PDB file of N, CA and C in Angstrom:
ATOM      1  N   MET A  42      17.964  11.066  37.909  1.00 51.00           N
ATOM      2  CA  MET A  42      17.137   9.999  37.672  1.00 51.00           C
ATOM      3  C   MET A  42      15.868  10.162  36.976  1.00 51.00           C
ATOM      4  N   LEU A  43      15.746   9.385  36.027  1.00 54.00           N
ATOM      5  CA  LEU A  43      14.590   9.548  35.065  1.00 54.00           C
ATOM      6  C   LEU A  43      13.145   9.347  35.749  1.00 54.00           C
ATOM      7  N   GLY A  44      12.274  10.232  35.445  1.00 73.00           N
ATOM      8  CA  GLY A  44      10.983  10.164  36.129  1.00 73.00           C
ATOM      9  C   GLY A  44      10.087   9.142  35.266  1.00 73.00           C
ATOM     10  N   LEU A  45       9.014   8.680  35.736  1.00 78.00           N
ATOM     11  CA  LEU A  45       8.226   7.792  35.159  1.00 78.00           C
ATOM     12  C   LEU A  45       7.617   8.230  33.975  1.00 78.00           C
ATOM     13  N   ASN A  46       7.162   9.516  33.949  1.00 80.00           N
ATOM     14  CA  ASN A  46       6.762  10.154  32.713  1.00 80.00           C
ATOM     15  C   ASN A  46       7.659  10.251  31.568  1.00 80.00           C
ATOM     16  N   LYS A  47       9.034  10.401  31.849  1.00 75.00           N
ATOM     17  CA  LYS A  47      10.169  10.469  30.847  1.00 75.00           C
ATOM     18  C   LYS A  47      10.288   9.010  30.329  1.00 75.00           C
ATOM     19  N   ILE A  48      10.070   8.014  31.186  1.00 77.00           N
ATOM     20  CA  ILE A  48      10.152   6.577  30.542  1.00 77.00           C
ATOM     21  C   ILE A  48       9.014   6.355  29.699  1.00 77.00           C
ATOM     22  N   LYS A  49       7.993   6.759  30.110  1.00 81.00           N
ATOM     23  CA  LYS A  49       6.683   6.415  29.178  1.00 81.00           C
ATOM     24  C   LYS A  49       6.725   7.166  28.173  1.00 81.00           C
ATOM     25  N   GLU A  50       7.206   8.414  27.976  1.00 79.00           N
ATOM     26  CA  GLU A  50       7.502   9.317  26.953  1.00 79.00           C
ATOM     27  C   GLU A  50       8.431   8.552  25.880  1.00 79.00           C
ATOM     28  N   ALA A  51       9.463   8.162  26.480  1.00 76.00           N
ATOM     29  CA  ALA A  51      10.632   7.488  25.466  1.00 76.00           C
ATOM     30  C   ALA A  51       9.963   6.252  25.060  1.00 76.00           C
ATOM     31  N   LYS A  52       9.243   5.404  25.755  1.00 80.00           N
ATOM     32  CA  LYS A  52       8.689   4.329  24.917  1.00 80.00           C
ATOM     33  C   LYS A  52       7.688   4.675  23.922  1.00 80.00           C
ATOM     34  N   ALA A  53       6.887   5.601  24.215  1.00 84.00           N
ATOM     35  CA  ALA A  53       5.770   5.973  23.224  1.00 84.00           C
ATOM     36  C   ALA A  53       6.491   6.516  22.084  1.00 84.00           C
ATOM     37  N   LYS A  54       7.731   7.067  21.963  1.00 83.00           N
ATOM     38  CA  LYS A  54       8.621   7.733  20.881  1.00 83.00           C
ATOM     39  C   LYS A  54       9.165   6.311  20.240  1.00 83.00           C
ATOM     40  N   ALA A  55       9.660   5.465  21.086  1.00 81.00           N
ATOM     41  CA  ALA A  55      10.098   4.142  20.478  1.00 81.00           C
ATOM     42  C   ALA A  55       9.185   3.494  19.759  1.00 81.00           C
ATOM     43  N   ASP A  56       7.962   3.235  20.256  1.00 86.00           N
ATOM     44  CA  ASP A  56       6.890   2.513  19.659  1.00 86.00           C
ATOM     45  C   ASP A  56       6.575   3.181  18.224  1.00 86.00           C
ATOM     46  N   GLU A  57       6.541   4.751  18.301  1.00 88.00           N
ATOM     47  CA  GLU A  57       6.164   5.418  17.071  1.00 88.00           C
ATOM     48  C   GLU A  57       7.302   5.015  16.058  1.00 88.00           C
ATOM     49  N   LEU A  58       8.629   5.215  16.468  1.00 88.00           N
ATOM     50  CA  LEU A  58       9.803   4.913  15.388  1.00 88.00           C
ATOM     51  C   LEU A  58       9.426   3.521  14.805  1.00 88.00           C
ATOM     52  N   LYS A  59       9.253   2.575  15.967  1.00 87.00           N
ATOM     53  CA  LYS A  59       9.049   1.182  15.269  1.00 87.00           C
ATOM     54  C   LYS A  59       8.115   1.254  14.296  1.00 87.00           C
ATOM     55  N   ASN A  60       6.994   1.752  14.336  1.00 90.00           N
ATOM     56  CA  ASN A  60       5.647   1.864  13.405  1.00 90.00           C
ATOM     57  C   ASN A  60       6.413   2.659  12.156  1.00 90.00           C
ATOM     58  N   ASN A  61       7.088   3.611  12.353  1.00 91.00           N
ATOM     59  CA  ASN A  61       7.595   4.329  10.990  1.00 91.00           C
ATOM     60  C   ASN A  61       8.560   3.380  10.211  1.00 91.00           C
ATOM     61  N   LEU A  62       9.212   2.711  10.944  1.00 93.00           N
ATOM     62  CA  LEU A  62      10.327   1.990  10.377  1.00 93.00           C
ATOM     63  C   LEU A  62       9.804   0.779   9.596  1.00 93.00           C
ATOM     64  N   GLU A  63       8.419   0.382   9.811  1.00 92.00           N
ATOM     65  CA  GLU A  63       7.677  -0.698   9.329  1.00 92.00           C
ATOM     66  C   GLU A  63       7.517  -0.170   7.756  1.00 92.00           C
ATOM     67  N   HIS A  64       7.375   1.205   7.654  1.00 94.00           N
ATOM     68  CA  HIS A  64       7.108   1.509   6.136  1.00 94.00           C
ATOM     69  C   HIS A  64       8.312   2.181   5.387  1.00 94.00           C
ATOM     70  N   MET A  65       9.463   2.021   6.009  1.00 95.00           N
ATOM     71  CA  MET A  65      10.529   2.604   5.347  1.00 95.00           C
ATOM     72  C   MET A  65      11.302   1.368   4.553  1.00 95.00           C
ATOM     73  N   LEU A  66      11.785   1.580   3.329  1.00 96.00           N
ATOM     74  CA  LEU A  66      12.252   0.314   2.553  1.00 96.00           C
ATOM     75  C   LEU A  66      13.983   0.920   2.415  1.00 96.00           C
ATOM     76  N   PHE A  67      14.682  -0.155   2.490  1.00 97.00           N
ATOM     77  CA  PHE A  67      16.125  -0.043   2.319  1.00 97.00           C
ATOM     78  C   PHE A  67      16.267  -1.265   1.112  1.00 97.00           C
ATOM     79  N   GLU A  68      16.773  -0.904  -0.080  1.00 97.00           N
ATOM     80  CA  GLU A  68      16.811  -1.539  -1.232  1.00 97.00           C
ATOM     81  C   GLU A  68      18.242  -1.829  -1.600  1.00 97.00           C
ATOM     82  N   GLU A  69      18.593  -2.936  -2.281  1.00 98.00           N
ATOM     83  CA  GLU A  69      19.663  -3.339  -2.996  1.00 98.00           C
ATOM     84  C   GLU A  69      19.699  -3.890  -4.201  1.00 98.00           C
ATOM     85  N   GLU A  70      20.521  -3.946  -5.021  1.00 98.00           N
ATOM     86  CA  GLU A  70      20.693  -4.535  -6.297  1.00 98.00           C
ATOM     87  C   GLU A  70      21.827  -5.135  -6.581  1.00 98.00           C
ATOM     88  N   ARG A  71      22.011  -6.119  -7.422  1.00 97.00           N
ATOM     89  CA  ARG A  71      23.189  -6.954  -7.572  1.00 97.00           C
ATOM     90  C   ARG A  71      22.962  -7.326  -9.128  1.00 97.00           C
ATOM     91  N   GLU A  72      24.222  -7.572  -9.891  1.00 96.00           N
ATOM     92  CA  GLU A  72      24.112  -8.140 -11.325  1.00 96.00           C
ATOM     93  C   GLU A  72      23.275  -7.166 -12.054  1.00 96.00           C
ATOM     94  N   ASN A  73      23.679  -5.770 -12.148  1.00 96.00           N
ATOM     95  CA  ASN A  73      22.897  -4.803 -12.872  1.00 96.00           C
ATOM     96  C   ASN A  73      21.428  -4.936 -12.795  1.00 96.00           C
ATOM     97  N   GLY A  74      20.824  -4.935 -11.355  1.00 97.00           N
ATOM     98  CA  GLY A  74      19.313  -4.853 -11.268  1.00 97.00           C
ATOM     99  C   GLY A  74      18.808  -6.352 -11.321  1.00 97.00           C
ATOM    100  N   MET A  75      19.474  -7.291 -11.795  1.00 97.00           N
ATOM    101  CA  MET A  75      18.718  -8.636 -12.006  1.00 97.00           C
ATOM    102  C   MET A  75      18.560  -9.511 -10.574  1.00 97.00           C
ATOM    103  N   ILE A  76      19.134  -8.950  -9.559  1.00 98.00           N
ATOM    104  CA  ILE A  76      18.706  -9.325  -8.247  1.00 98.00           C
ATOM    105  C   ILE A  76      18.374  -8.088  -7.569  1.00 98.00           C
ATOM    106  N   GLN A  77      17.048  -8.164  -6.918  1.00 98.00           N
ATOM    107  CA  GLN A  77      16.793  -6.989  -6.215  1.00 98.00           C
ATOM    108  C   GLN A  77      15.979  -7.349  -4.988  1.00 98.00           C
ATOM    109  N   VAL A  78      16.511  -6.763  -3.957  1.00 98.00           N
ATOM    110  CA  VAL A  78      16.231  -7.106  -2.628  1.00 98.00           C
ATOM    111  C   VAL A  78      15.708  -5.826  -1.966  1.00 98.00           C
ATOM    112  N   ALA A  79      14.801  -5.808  -1.127  1.00 98.00           N
ATOM    113  CA  ALA A  79      14.249  -4.647  -0.183  1.00 98.00           C
ATOM    114  C   ALA A  79      13.942  -5.242   1.275  1.00 98.00           C
ATOM    115  N   VAL A  80      14.262  -4.727   2.312  1.00 98.00           N
ATOM    116  CA  VAL A  80      13.780  -4.768   3.742  1.00 98.00           C
ATOM    117  C   VAL A  80      13.209  -3.478   4.279  1.00 98.00           C
ATOM    118  N   ASN A  81      12.543  -3.820   5.150  1.00 96.00           N
ATOM    119  CA  ASN A  81      11.948  -2.469   5.905  1.00 96.00           C
ATOM    120  C   ASN A  81      12.895  -2.284   7.003  1.00 96.00           C
ATOM    121  N   GLY A  82      12.387  -1.043   7.577  1.00 94.00           N
ATOM    122  CA  GLY A  82      13.370  -0.535   8.828  1.00 94.00           C
ATOM    123  C   GLY A  82      13.345  -1.450   9.884  1.00 94.00           C
ATOM    124  N   ASN A  83      12.408  -2.345   9.980  1.00 91.00           N
ATOM    125  CA  ASN A  83      12.388  -3.380  11.131  1.00 91.00           C
ATOM    126  C   ASN A  83      13.063  -4.654  10.769  1.00 91.00           C
ATOM    127  N   ARG A  84      13.754  -4.498   9.622  1.00 94.00           N
ATOM    128  CA  ARG A  84      14.698  -5.797   9.131  1.00 94.00           C
ATOM    129  C   ARG A  84      13.838  -6.932   8.704  1.00 94.00           C
ATOM    130  N   LYS A  85      12.576  -6.930   8.248  1.00 96.00           N
ATOM    131  CA  LYS A  85      11.910  -7.870   7.417  1.00 96.00           C
ATOM    132  C   LYS A  85      12.179  -7.573   6.081  1.00 96.00           C
ATOM    133  N   ILE A  86      12.338  -8.896   5.366  1.00 97.00           N
ATOM    134  CA  ILE A  86      12.570  -8.839   3.882  1.00 97.00           C
ATOM    135  C   ILE A  86      11.010  -8.591   3.375  1.00 97.00           C
ATOM    136  N   THR A  87      11.080  -7.599   2.427  1.00 97.00           N
ATOM    137  CA  THR A  87       9.717  -7.127   1.668  1.00 97.00           C
ATOM    138  C   THR A  87       9.756  -7.447   0.221  1.00 97.00           C
ATOM    139  N   LYS A  88      11.156  -7.669  -0.379  1.00 97.00           N
ATOM    140  CA  LYS A  88      11.212  -7.906  -1.588  1.00 97.00           C
ATOM    141  C   LYS A  88      12.287  -8.840  -1.875  1.00 97.00           C
ATOM    142  N   LEU A  89      12.225  -9.744  -2.785  1.00 98.00           N
ATOM    143  CA  LEU A  89      13.411 -10.698  -3.123  1.00 98.00           C
ATOM    144  C   LEU A  89      12.866 -11.203  -4.569  1.00 98.00           C
ATOM    145  N   LYS A  90      13.695 -10.655  -5.592  1.00 98.00           N
ATOM    146  CA  LYS A  90      13.493 -10.822  -7.086  1.00 98.00           C
ATOM    147  C   LYS A  90      14.734 -11.128  -7.925  1.00 98.00           C
ATOM    148  N   ILE A  91      14.578 -12.073  -8.331  1.00 97.00           N
ATOM    149  CA  ILE A  91      15.786 -12.584  -9.302  1.00 97.00           C
ATOM    150  C   ILE A  91      15.320 -12.964 -10.691  1.00 97.00           C
ATOM    151  N   ASN A  92      15.997 -12.083 -11.518  1.00 97.00           N
ATOM    152  CA  ASN A  92      15.435 -12.231 -13.120  1.00 97.00           C
ATOM    153  C   ASN A  92      15.867 -13.586 -13.325  1.00 97.00           C
ATOM    154  N   GLU A  93      14.985 -14.341 -14.121  1.00 95.00           N
ATOM    155  CA  GLU A  93      15.129 -15.749 -14.236  1.00 95.00           C
ATOM    156  C   GLU A  93      16.057 -15.839 -15.515  1.00 95.00           C
ATOM    157  N   SER A  94      16.528 -14.881 -16.326  1.00 96.00           N
ATOM    158  CA  SER A  94      17.526 -15.126 -17.331  1.00 96.00           C
ATOM    159  C   SER A  94      18.912 -15.354 -16.652  1.00 96.00           C
ATOM    160  N   LEU A  95      19.013 -14.558 -15.106  1.00 96.00           N
ATOM    161  CA  LEU A  95      20.089 -14.735 -14.604  1.00 96.00           C
ATOM    162  C   LEU A  95      20.564 -16.359 -14.448  1.00 96.00           C
ATOM    163  N   LEU A  96      19.522 -16.973 -13.964  1.00 93.00           N
ATOM    164  CA  LEU A  96      19.554 -18.411 -13.736  1.00 93.00           C
ATOM    165  C   LEU A  96      20.191 -19.490 -15.136  1.00 93.00           C
ATOM    166  N   ARG A  97      20.197 -18.751 -15.914  1.00 95.00           N
ATOM    167  CA  ARG A  97      20.905 -19.453 -17.197  1.00 95.00           C
ATOM    168  C   ARG A  97      22.293 -19.156 -17.429  1.00 95.00           C
ATOM    169  N   VAL A  98      22.862 -17.935 -16.717  1.00 94.00           N
ATOM    170  CA  VAL A  98      24.152 -17.610 -17.102  1.00 94.00           C
ATOM    171  C   VAL A  98      25.047 -17.791 -15.783  1.00 94.00           C
ATOM    172  N   ARG A  99      24.401 -18.062 -14.700  1.00 95.00           N
ATOM    173  CA  ARG A  99      25.153 -17.980 -13.130  1.00 95.00           C
ATOM    174  C   ARG A  99      24.820 -19.456 -12.450  1.00 95.00           C
ATOM    175  N   GLU A 100      25.812 -19.916 -11.991  1.00 96.00           N
ATOM    176  CA  GLU A 100      25.766 -21.088 -11.114  1.00 96.00           C
ATOM    177  C   GLU A 100      24.959 -20.717  -9.919  1.00 96.00           C
ATOM    178  N   GLY A 101      24.147 -21.812  -9.432  1.00 95.00           N
ATOM    179  CA  GLY A 101      23.155 -21.561  -8.073  1.00 95.00           C
ATOM    180  C   GLY A 101      24.111 -20.840  -6.829  1.00 95.00           C
ATOM    181  N   TRP A 102      25.214 -21.293  -6.977  1.00 97.00           N
ATOM    182  CA  TRP A 102      26.007 -20.949  -5.627  1.00 97.00           C
ATOM    183  C   TRP A 102      26.442 -19.457  -5.648  1.00 97.00           C
ATOM    184  N   GLU A 103      26.406 -18.778  -7.042  1.00 97.00           N
ATOM    185  CA  GLU A 103      26.742 -17.608  -7.313  1.00 97.00           C
ATOM    186  C   GLU A 103      25.821 -16.823  -7.112  1.00 97.00           C
ATOM    187  N   ILE A 104      24.406 -17.127  -7.537  1.00 97.00           N
ATOM    188  CA  ILE A 104      23.303 -16.253  -7.221  1.00 97.00           C
ATOM    189  C   ILE A 104      22.967 -16.163  -5.635  1.00 97.00           C
ATOM    190  N   GLU A 105      23.225 -17.183  -4.910  1.00 97.00           N
ATOM    191  CA  GLU A 105      22.974 -17.312  -3.642  1.00 97.00           C
ATOM    192  C   GLU A 105      23.853 -16.361  -2.921  1.00 97.00           C
ATOM    193  N   GLU A 106      25.202 -16.385  -3.087  1.00 98.00           N
ATOM    194  CA  GLU A 106      26.044 -15.556  -2.777  1.00 98.00           C
ATOM    195  C   GLU A 106      25.762 -13.948  -2.802  1.00 98.00           C
ATOM    196  N   LYS A 107      25.337 -13.540  -4.005  1.00 97.00           N
ATOM    197  CA  LYS A 107      24.793 -12.261  -4.616  1.00 97.00           C
ATOM    198  C   LYS A 107      23.511 -11.850  -3.683  1.00 97.00           C
ATOM    199  N   VAL A 108      22.631 -12.690  -3.464  1.00 98.00           N
ATOM    200  CA  VAL A 108      21.546 -12.439  -2.718  1.00 98.00           C
ATOM    201  C   VAL A 108      21.855 -12.167  -1.241  1.00 98.00           C
ATOM    202  N   GLN A 109      22.687 -13.189  -0.946  1.00 98.00           N
ATOM    203  CA  GLN A 109      23.138 -13.035   0.603  1.00 98.00           C
ATOM    204  C   GLN A 109      23.750 -11.572   0.836  1.00 98.00           C
ATOM    205  N   ASP A 110      24.789 -11.304  -0.174  1.00 98.00           N
ATOM    206  CA  ASP A 110      25.266 -10.065  -0.077  1.00 98.00           C
ATOM    207  C   ASP A 110      24.500  -8.746  -0.063  1.00 98.00           C
ATOM    208  N   ALA A 111      23.402  -8.898  -1.096  1.00 98.00           N
ATOM    209  CA  ALA A 111      22.651  -7.701  -1.279  1.00 98.00           C
ATOM    210  C   ALA A 111      21.709  -7.733   0.055  1.00 98.00           C
ATOM    211  N   LEU A 112      21.190  -8.803   0.683  1.00 98.00           N
ATOM    212  CA  LEU A 112      20.361  -8.793   1.783  1.00 98.00           C
ATOM    213  C   LEU A 112      21.128  -8.352   3.034  1.00 98.00           C
ATOM    214  N   ASN A 113      22.351  -8.885   3.067  1.00 98.00           N
ATOM    215  CA  ASN A 113      23.221  -8.082   4.335  1.00 98.00           C
ATOM    216  C   ASN A 113      23.248  -6.871   4.335  1.00 98.00           C
ATOM    217  N   THR A 114      23.660  -6.051   3.152  1.00 98.00           N
ATOM    218  CA  THR A 114      23.839  -4.689   2.927  1.00 98.00           C
ATOM    219  C   THR A 114      22.526  -3.967   3.233  1.00 98.00           C
ATOM    220  N   ALA A 115      21.324  -4.472   2.810  1.00 98.00           N
ATOM    221  CA  ALA A 115      20.160  -3.755   2.816  1.00 98.00           C
ATOM    222  C   ALA A 115      19.934  -3.870   4.490  1.00 98.00           C
ATOM    223  N   LEU A 116      19.963  -4.823   5.150  1.00 97.00           N
ATOM    224  CA  LEU A 116      19.832  -5.012   6.325  1.00 97.00           C
ATOM    225  C   LEU A 116      20.666  -4.282   7.248  1.00 97.00           C
ATOM    226  N   GLY A 117      21.828  -3.970   6.863  1.00 97.00           N
ATOM    227  CA  GLY A 117      22.915  -3.267   7.605  1.00 97.00           C
ATOM    228  C   GLY A 117      22.451  -1.902   7.571  1.00 97.00           C
ATOM    229  N   LYS A 118      22.060  -1.288   6.350  1.00 97.00           N
ATOM    230  CA  LYS A 118      21.510  -0.029   6.313  1.00 97.00           C
ATOM    231  C   LYS A 118      20.370   0.217   7.273  1.00 97.00           C
ATOM    232  N   ALA A 119      19.345  -0.729   7.077  1.00 96.00           N
ATOM    233  CA  ALA A 119      18.120  -0.645   7.991  1.00 96.00           C
ATOM    234  C   ALA A 119      18.458  -0.693   9.411  1.00 96.00           C
ATOM    235  N   GLU A 120      19.395  -1.379  10.014  1.00 95.00           N
ATOM    236  CA  GLU A 120      19.878  -1.417  11.294  1.00 95.00           C
ATOM    237  C   GLU A 120      20.553  -0.118  11.711  1.00 95.00           C
ATOM    238  N   PHE A 121      21.576   0.319  10.819  1.00 95.00           N
ATOM    239  CA  PHE A 121      22.199   1.484  11.014  1.00 95.00           C
ATOM    240  C   PHE A 121      21.249   2.728  11.233  1.00 95.00           C
ATOM    241  N   TYR A 122      20.262   2.987  10.197  1.00 94.00           N
ATOM    242  CA  TYR A 122      19.282   3.931  10.398  1.00 94.00           C
ATOM    243  C   TYR A 122      18.487   3.743  11.623  1.00 94.00           C
ATOM    244  N   ALA A 123      17.805   2.695  12.064  1.00 90.00           N
ATOM    245  CA  ALA A 123      17.277   2.262  13.240  1.00 90.00           C
ATOM    246  C   ALA A 123      18.034   2.830  14.467  1.00 90.00           C
ATOM    247  N   GLU A 124      19.132   2.409  14.538  1.00 89.00           N
ATOM    248  CA  GLU A 124      20.145   2.770  15.608  1.00 89.00           C
ATOM    249  C   GLU A 124      20.334   4.228  15.767  1.00 89.00           C
ATOM    250  N   GLN A 125      20.494   4.865  14.659  1.00 90.00           N
ATOM    251  CA  GLN A 125      20.705   6.446  14.596  1.00 90.00           C
ATOM    252  C   GLN A 125      19.370   7.254  15.117  1.00 90.00           C
ATOM    253  N   GLU A 126      18.429   6.582  14.712  1.00 87.00           N
ATOM    254  CA  GLU A 126      16.914   7.178  15.135  1.00 87.00           C
ATOM    255  C   GLU A 126      16.602   6.956  16.650  1.00 87.00           C
ATOM    256  N   LEU A 127      16.928   5.674  17.206  1.00 83.00           N
ATOM    257  CA  LEU A 127      16.667   5.485  18.582  1.00 83.00           C
ATOM    258  C   LEU A 127      17.619   6.123  19.506  1.00 83.00           C
ATOM    259  N   LYS A 128      18.828   6.536  19.158  1.00 82.00           N
ATOM    260  CA  LYS A 128      19.794   7.358  19.727  1.00 82.00           C
ATOM    261  C   LYS A 128      19.121   8.621  19.967  1.00 82.00           C
ATOM    262  N   LYS A 129      18.375   9.006  18.886  1.00 82.00           N
ATOM    263  CA  LYS A 129      17.839  10.472  19.053  1.00 82.00           C
ATOM    264  C   LYS A 129      16.716  10.537  20.238  1.00 82.00           C
ATOM    265  N   LEU A 130      16.109   9.408  20.260  1.00 75.00           N
ATOM    266  CA  LEU A 130      14.828   9.274  21.231  1.00 75.00           C
ATOM    267  C   LEU A 130      15.293   9.075  22.562  1.00 75.00           C
ATOM    268  N   MET A 131      16.049   8.156  22.847  1.00 69.00           N
ATOM    269  CA  MET A 131      16.491   7.672  24.079  1.00 69.00           C
ATOM    270  C   MET A 131      17.383   8.347  24.808  1.00 69.00           C
ATOM    271  N   PRO A 132      17.298   8.513  26.110  1.00 61.00           N
ATOM    272  CA  PRO A 132      18.355   9.290  26.761  1.00 61.00           C
ATOM    273  C   PRO A 132      19.469   8.459  27.141  1.00 61.00           C
ATOM    274  N   ASN A 133      20.621   8.737  27.368  1.00 59.00           N
ATOM    275  CA  ASN A 133      21.805   8.103  27.715  1.00 59.00           C
ATOM    276  C   ASN A 133      21.520   7.522  29.135  1.00 59.00           C
ATOM    277  N   ILE A 134      21.174   6.201  29.164  1.00 56.00           N
ATOM    278  CA  ILE A 134      21.010   5.345  30.346  1.00 56.00           C
ATOM    279  C   ILE A 134      22.164   4.411  30.299  1.00 56.00           C
ATOM    280  N   PRO A 135      23.122   4.414  31.367  1.00 57.00           N
ATOM    281  CA  PRO A 135      23.970   3.425  31.368  1.00 57.00           C
ATOM    282  C   PRO A 135      23.697   1.917  31.511  1.00 57.00           C
ATOM    283  N   GLY A 136      24.293   1.237  30.518  1.00 57.00           N
ATOM    284  CA  GLY A 136      23.834  -0.144  30.626  1.00 57.00           C
ATOM    285  C   GLY A 136      22.982  -0.539  29.478  1.00 57.00           C
ATOM    286  N   LEU A 137      22.296   0.480  28.683  1.00 53.00           N
ATOM    287  CA  LEU A 137      21.607   0.245  27.674  1.00 53.00           C
ATOM    288  C   LEU A 137      22.258   0.087  26.291  1.00 53.00           C
ATOM    289  N   ASN A 138      23.553   0.714  26.140  1.00 51.00           N
ATOM    290  CA  ASN A 138      24.322   0.678  24.960  1.00 51.00           C
ATOM    291  C   ASN A 138      23.509   1.376  23.907  1.00 51.00           C
ATOM    292  N   PHE A 139      22.921   2.522  23.889  1.00 48.00           N
ATOM    293  CA  PHE A 139      22.259   3.379  22.886  1.00 48.00           C
ATOM    294  C   PHE A 139      23.243   4.372  22.412  1.00 48.00           C
TER     295      PHE A 139
END
């Protein structure tokens, strides 16, 4: 059984990880860099850039699909990284799914 100190230590490490993730960027590009997105490790969008020349040569729905794809990929990378780091910190507690 985990002692209270171990739980406090794990929480402190998890809080530190969350703070560190705030400063990590996961970036994606589409259309040869004409669409750029970035999210931080806490899965918040930090950048969304669309080159306006792309608006002249692509339909709106095409751009929306590319932006969604780029965001989903970047968010997936951030989530995967955060999960891997959290697994390193947290003990194997049944029911927590870490």
